[in-house]
PDB file of C-alpha atoms in Angstrom:
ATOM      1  CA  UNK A 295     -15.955  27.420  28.656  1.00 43.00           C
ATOM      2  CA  UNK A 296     -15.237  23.722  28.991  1.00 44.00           C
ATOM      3  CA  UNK A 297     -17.977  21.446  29.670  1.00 43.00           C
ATOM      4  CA  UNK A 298     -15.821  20.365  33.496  1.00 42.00           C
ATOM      5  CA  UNK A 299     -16.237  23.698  34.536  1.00 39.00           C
ATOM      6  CA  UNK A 300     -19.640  24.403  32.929  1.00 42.00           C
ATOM      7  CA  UNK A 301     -21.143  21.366  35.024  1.00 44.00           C
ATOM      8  CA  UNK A 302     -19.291  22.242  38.436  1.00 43.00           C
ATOM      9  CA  UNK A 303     -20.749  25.954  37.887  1.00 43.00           C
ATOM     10  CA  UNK A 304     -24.106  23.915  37.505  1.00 47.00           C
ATOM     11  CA  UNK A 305     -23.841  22.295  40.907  1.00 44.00           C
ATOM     12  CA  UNK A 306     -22.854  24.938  42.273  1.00 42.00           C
ATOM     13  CA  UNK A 307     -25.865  27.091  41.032  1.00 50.00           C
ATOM     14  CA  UNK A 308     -28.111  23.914  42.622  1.00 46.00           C
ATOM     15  CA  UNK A 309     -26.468  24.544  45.700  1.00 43.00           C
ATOM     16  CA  UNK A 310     -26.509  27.672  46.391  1.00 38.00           C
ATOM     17  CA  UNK A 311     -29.812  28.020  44.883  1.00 42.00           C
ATOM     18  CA  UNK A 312     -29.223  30.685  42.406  1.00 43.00           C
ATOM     19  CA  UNK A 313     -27.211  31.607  39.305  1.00 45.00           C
ATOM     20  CA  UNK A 314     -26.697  34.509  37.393  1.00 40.00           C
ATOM     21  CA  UNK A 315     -28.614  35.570  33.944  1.00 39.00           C
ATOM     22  CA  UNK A 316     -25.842  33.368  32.123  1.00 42.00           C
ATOM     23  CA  UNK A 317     -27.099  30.378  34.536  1.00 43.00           C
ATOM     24  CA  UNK A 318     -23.230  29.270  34.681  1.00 43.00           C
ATOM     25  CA  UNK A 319     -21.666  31.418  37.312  1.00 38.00           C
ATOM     26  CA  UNK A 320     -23.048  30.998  40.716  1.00 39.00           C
ATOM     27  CA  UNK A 321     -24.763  34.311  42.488  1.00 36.00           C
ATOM     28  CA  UNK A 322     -23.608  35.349  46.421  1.00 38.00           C
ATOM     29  CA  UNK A 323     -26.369  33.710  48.736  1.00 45.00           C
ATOM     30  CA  UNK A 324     -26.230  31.137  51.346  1.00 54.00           C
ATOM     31  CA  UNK A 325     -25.542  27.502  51.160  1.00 66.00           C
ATOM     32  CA  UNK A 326     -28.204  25.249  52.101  1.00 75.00           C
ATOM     33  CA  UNK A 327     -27.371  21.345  53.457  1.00 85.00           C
ATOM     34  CA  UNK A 328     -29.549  18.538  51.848  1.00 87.00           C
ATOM     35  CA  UNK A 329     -31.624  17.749  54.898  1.00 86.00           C
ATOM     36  CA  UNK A 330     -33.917  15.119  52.870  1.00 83.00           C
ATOM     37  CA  UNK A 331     -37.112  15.366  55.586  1.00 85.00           C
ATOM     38  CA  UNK A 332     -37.105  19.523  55.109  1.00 86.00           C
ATOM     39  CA  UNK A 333     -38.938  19.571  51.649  1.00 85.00           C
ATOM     40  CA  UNK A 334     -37.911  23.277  51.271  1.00 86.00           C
ATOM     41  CA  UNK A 335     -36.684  24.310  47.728  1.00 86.00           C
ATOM     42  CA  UNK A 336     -33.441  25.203  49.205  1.00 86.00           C
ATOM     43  CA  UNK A 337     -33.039  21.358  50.733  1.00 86.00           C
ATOM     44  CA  UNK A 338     -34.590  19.703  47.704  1.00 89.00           C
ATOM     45  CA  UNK A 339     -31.729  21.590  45.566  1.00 87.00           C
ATOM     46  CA  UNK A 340     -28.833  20.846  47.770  1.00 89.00           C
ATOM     47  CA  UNK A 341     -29.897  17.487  47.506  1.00 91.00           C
ATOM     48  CA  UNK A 342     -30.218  17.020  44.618  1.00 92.00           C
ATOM     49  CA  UNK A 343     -26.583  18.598  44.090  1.00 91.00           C
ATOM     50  CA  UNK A 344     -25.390  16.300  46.422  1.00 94.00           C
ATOM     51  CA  UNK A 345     -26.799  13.177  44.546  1.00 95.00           C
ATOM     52  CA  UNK A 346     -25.456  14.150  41.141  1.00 95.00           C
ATOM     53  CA  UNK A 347     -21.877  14.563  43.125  1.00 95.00           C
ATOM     54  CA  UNK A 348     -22.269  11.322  44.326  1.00 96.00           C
ATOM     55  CA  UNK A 349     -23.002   9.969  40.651  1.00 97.00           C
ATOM     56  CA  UNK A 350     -19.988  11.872  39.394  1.00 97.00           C
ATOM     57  CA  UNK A 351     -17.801   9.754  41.532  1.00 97.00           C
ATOM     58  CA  UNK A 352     -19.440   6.330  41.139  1.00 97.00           C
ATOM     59  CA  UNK A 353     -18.388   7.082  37.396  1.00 98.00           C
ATOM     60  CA  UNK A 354     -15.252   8.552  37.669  1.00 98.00           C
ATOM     61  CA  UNK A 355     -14.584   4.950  39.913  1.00 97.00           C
ATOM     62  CA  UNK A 356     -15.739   3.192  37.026  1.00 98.00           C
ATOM     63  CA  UNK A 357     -13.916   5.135  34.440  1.00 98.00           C
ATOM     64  CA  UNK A 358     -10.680   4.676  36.278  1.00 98.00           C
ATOM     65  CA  UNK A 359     -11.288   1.022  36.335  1.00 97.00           C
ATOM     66  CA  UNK A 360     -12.059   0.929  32.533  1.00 97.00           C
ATOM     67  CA  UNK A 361      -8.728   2.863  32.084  1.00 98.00           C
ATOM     68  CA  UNK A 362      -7.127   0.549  33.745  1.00 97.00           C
ATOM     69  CA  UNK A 363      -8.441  -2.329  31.828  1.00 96.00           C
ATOM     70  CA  UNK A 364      -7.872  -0.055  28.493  1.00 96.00           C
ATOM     71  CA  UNK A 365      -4.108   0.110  29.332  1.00 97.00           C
ATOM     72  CA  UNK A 366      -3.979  -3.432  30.288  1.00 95.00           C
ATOM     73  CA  UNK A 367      -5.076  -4.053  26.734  1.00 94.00           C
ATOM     74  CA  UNK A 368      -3.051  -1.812  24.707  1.00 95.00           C
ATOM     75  CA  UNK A 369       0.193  -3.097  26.665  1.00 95.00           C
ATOM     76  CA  UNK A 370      -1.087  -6.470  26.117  1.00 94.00           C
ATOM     77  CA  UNK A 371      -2.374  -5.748  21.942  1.00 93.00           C
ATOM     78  CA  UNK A 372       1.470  -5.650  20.803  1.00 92.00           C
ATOM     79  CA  UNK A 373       1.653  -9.531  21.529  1.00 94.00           C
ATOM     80  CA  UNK A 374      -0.452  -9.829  18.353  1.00 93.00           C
ATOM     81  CA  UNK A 375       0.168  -7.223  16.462  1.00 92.00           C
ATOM     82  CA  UNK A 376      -0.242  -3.398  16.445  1.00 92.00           C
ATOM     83  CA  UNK A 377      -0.805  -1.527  19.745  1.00 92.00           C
ATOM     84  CA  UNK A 378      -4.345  -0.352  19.813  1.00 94.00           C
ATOM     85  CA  UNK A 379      -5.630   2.832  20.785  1.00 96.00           C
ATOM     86  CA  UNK A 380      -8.170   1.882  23.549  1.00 95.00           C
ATOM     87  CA  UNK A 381      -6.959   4.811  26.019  1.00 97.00           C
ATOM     88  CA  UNK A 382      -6.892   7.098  23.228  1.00 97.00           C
ATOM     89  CA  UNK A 383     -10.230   6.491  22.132  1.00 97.00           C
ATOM     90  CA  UNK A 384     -12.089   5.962  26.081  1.00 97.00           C
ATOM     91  CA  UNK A 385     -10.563   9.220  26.884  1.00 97.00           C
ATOM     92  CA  UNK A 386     -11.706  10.511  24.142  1.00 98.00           C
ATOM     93  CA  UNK A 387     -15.462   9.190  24.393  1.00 97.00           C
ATOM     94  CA  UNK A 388     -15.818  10.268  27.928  1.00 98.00           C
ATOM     95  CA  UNK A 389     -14.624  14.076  26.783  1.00 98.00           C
ATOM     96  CA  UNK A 390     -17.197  13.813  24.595  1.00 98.00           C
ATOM     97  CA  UNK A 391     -19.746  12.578  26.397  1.00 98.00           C
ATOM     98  CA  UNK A 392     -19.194  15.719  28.878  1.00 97.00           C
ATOM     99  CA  UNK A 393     -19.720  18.217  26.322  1.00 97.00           C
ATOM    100  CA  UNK A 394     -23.316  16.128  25.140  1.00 97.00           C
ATOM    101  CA  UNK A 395     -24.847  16.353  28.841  1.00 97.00           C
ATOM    102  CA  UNK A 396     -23.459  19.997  28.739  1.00 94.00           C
ATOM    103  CA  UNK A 397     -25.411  20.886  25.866  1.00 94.00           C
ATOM    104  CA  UNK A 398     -28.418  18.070  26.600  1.00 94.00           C
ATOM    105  CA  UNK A 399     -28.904  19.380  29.890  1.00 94.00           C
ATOM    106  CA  UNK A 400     -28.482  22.968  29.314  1.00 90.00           C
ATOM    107  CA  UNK A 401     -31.700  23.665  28.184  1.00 86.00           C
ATOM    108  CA  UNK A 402     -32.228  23.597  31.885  1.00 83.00           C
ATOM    109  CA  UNK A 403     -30.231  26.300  33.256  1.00 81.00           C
ATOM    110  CA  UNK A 404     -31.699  29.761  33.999  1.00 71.00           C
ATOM    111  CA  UNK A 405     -30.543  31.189  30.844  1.00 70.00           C
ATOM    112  CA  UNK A 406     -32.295  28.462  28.818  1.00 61.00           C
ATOM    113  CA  UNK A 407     -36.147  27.707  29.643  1.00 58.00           C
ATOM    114  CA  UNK A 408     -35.606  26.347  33.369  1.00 58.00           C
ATOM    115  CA  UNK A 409     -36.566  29.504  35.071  1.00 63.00           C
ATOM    116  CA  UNK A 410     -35.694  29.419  38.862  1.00 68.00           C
ATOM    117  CA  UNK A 411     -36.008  26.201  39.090  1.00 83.00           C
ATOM    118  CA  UNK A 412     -33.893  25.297  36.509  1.00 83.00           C
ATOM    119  CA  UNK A 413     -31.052  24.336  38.573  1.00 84.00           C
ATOM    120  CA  UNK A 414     -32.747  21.858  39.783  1.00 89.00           C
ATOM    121  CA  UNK A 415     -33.977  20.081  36.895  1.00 91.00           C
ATOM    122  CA  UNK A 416     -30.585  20.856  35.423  1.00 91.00           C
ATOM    123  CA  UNK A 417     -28.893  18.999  38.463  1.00 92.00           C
ATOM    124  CA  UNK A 418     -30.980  16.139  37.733  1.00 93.00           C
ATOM    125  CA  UNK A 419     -30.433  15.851  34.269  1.00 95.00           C
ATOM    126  CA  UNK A 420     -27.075  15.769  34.703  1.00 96.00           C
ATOM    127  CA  UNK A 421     -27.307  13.048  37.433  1.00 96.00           C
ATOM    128  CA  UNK A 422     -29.583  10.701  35.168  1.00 96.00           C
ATOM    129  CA  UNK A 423     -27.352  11.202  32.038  1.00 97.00           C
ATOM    130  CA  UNK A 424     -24.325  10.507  34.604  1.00 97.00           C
ATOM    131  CA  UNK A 425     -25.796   6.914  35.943  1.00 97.00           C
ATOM    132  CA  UNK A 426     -26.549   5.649  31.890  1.00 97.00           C
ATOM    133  CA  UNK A 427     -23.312   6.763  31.076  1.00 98.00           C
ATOM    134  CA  UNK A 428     -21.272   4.974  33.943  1.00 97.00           C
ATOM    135  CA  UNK A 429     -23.988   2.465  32.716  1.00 96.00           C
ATOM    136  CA  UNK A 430     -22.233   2.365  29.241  1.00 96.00           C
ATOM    137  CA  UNK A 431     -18.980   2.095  30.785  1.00 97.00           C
ATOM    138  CA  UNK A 432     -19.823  -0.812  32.662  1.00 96.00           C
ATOM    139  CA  UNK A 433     -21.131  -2.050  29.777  1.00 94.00           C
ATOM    140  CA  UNK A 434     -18.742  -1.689  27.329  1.00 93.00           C
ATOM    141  CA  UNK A 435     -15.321  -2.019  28.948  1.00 94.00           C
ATOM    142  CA  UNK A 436     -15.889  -3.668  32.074  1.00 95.00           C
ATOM    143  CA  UNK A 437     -17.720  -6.657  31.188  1.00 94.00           C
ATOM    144  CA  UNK A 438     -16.222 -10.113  29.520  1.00 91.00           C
ATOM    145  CA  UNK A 439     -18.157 -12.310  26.842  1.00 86.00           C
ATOM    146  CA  UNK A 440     -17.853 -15.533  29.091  1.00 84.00           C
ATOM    147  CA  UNK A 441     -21.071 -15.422  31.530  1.00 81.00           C
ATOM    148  CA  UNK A 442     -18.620 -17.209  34.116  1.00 86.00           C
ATOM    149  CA  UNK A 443     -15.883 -14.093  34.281  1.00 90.00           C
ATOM    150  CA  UNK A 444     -18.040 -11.721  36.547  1.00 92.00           C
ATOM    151  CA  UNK A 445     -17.973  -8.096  35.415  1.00 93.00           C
ATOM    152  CA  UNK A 446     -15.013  -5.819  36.866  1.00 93.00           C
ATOM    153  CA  UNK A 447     -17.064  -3.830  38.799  1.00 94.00           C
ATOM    154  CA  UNK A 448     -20.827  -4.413  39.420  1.00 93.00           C
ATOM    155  CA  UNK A 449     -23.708  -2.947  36.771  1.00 93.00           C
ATOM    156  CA  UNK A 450     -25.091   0.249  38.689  1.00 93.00           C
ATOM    157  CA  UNK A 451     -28.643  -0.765  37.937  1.00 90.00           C
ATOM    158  CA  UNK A 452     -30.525   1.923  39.567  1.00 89.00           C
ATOM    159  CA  UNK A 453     -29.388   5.741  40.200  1.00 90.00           C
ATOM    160  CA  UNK A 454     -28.087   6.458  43.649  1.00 85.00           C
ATOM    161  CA  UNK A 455     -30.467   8.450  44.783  1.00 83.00           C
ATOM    162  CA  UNK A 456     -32.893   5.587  44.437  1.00 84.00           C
ATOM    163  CA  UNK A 457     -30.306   3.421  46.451  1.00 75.00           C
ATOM    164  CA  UNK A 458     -32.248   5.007  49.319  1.00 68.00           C
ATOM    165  CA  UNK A 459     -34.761   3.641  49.323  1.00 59.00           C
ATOM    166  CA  UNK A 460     -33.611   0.470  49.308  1.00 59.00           C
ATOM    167  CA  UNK A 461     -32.128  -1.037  52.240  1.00 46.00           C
ATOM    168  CA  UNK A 462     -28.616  -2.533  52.576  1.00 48.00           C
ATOM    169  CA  UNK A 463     -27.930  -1.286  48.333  1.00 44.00           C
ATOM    170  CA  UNK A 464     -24.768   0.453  47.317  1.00 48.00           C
ATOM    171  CA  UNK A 465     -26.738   1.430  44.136  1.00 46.00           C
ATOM    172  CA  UNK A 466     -25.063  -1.142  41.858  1.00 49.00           C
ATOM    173  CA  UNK A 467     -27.094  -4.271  42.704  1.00 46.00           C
ATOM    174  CA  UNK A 468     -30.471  -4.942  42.991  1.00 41.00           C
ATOM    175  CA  UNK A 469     -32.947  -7.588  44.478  1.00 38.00           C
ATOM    176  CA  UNK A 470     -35.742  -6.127  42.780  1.00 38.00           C
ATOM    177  CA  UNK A 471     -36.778  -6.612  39.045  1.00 35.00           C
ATOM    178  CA  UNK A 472     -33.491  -4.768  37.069  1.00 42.00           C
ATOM    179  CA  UNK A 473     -33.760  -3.529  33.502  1.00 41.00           C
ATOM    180  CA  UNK A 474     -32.089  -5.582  31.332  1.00 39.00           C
ATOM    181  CA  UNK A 475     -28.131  -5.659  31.407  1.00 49.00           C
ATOM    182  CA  UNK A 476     -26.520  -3.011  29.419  1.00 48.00           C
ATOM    183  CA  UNK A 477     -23.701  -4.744  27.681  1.00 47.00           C
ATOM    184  CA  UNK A 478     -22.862  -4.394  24.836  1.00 45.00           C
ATOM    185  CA  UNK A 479     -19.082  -5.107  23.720  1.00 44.00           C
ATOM    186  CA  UNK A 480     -18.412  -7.361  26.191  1.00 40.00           C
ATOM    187  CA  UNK A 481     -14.660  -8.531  24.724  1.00 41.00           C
ATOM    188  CA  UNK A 482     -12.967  -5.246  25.177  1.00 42.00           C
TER     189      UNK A 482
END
């Protein structure tokens, strides 16, 4: 099964708050809406389904942007010389990088050593791996070497379901002491 469709199963087991022995298909029961004030296990796992959905498309936003860039850069490459491969190869990473927090976070899932709670933490492993990896992105194709040329898109210092907590954040800037800044290869 491909790692897509093995992490959409996983949400889906977080929402609905049960999967089957396998841990990747989801089992008939009701949904349950994150309701953040309930503190029921039904409500903790919807929400926490909800925030890794909302980390999935913070990244995807950055990867489009970084795909952008990446064609803007091979069109640009034959100027000086070969094409380069930069689509080729950030496609390529981020396929990659599914099937790792497939297999990282699987451990999780009922199947592995999660027991019925395991959708939970296996939701939540997938949202933390999601954040540092749209943190790589940022880091490593959407950022310039000159400090003057901001970044493409801001860093997401802090996950989104930290965002909140604090007031007026989008979950990509912060006012309060940040980690230091993740990139790396600045010049792609």
């Amino acid at each position: 099964m491909k790692p897509v469709v093995l992490i959409a199963a996983g949400l889906l087991c977080v929402g609905l708050s049960a999967c089957d022995s396998e841990g990747a298909r989801p089992v008939e029961g009701p949904a349950h809406e994150c309701d953040r004030s309930d503190g029921s296990m039904p409500s903790i796992k919807a929400c926490a389904g909800d925030d890794l959905a909302q980390e999935e498309a913070r990244m995807q936003r950055y990867f489009a942007a970084a795909m952008k860039r990446a064609r803007d850069n091979d069109a640009e490459s034959v100027k000086y010389g070969p094409r380069t491969r930069q689509v080729h190869w950030l496609t390529k990473s981020q396929r990659d990088w599914k099937a790792y927090a497939e297999s990282h976070c699987a451990v999780w899932l009922p199947d592995g050593s999660g027991g019925t709670i395991g959708g939970l933490f296996y939701a939540t492993c997938l949202t933390d791996a999601t954040w540092r990896r749209t943190g790589d992105i940022w880091g490593d194709y959407l950022t310039y070497m000159s400090e003057t040329t901001p970044p493409v898109l801001p860093e997401p210092v802090r996950p989104i379901s930290e965002d909140r907590t604090a007031e007026g954040s989008e979950g990509e800037t912060s006012t309060a002491a940040e980690p230091p800044s993740r990139a790396r290869n600045p010049s792609l």
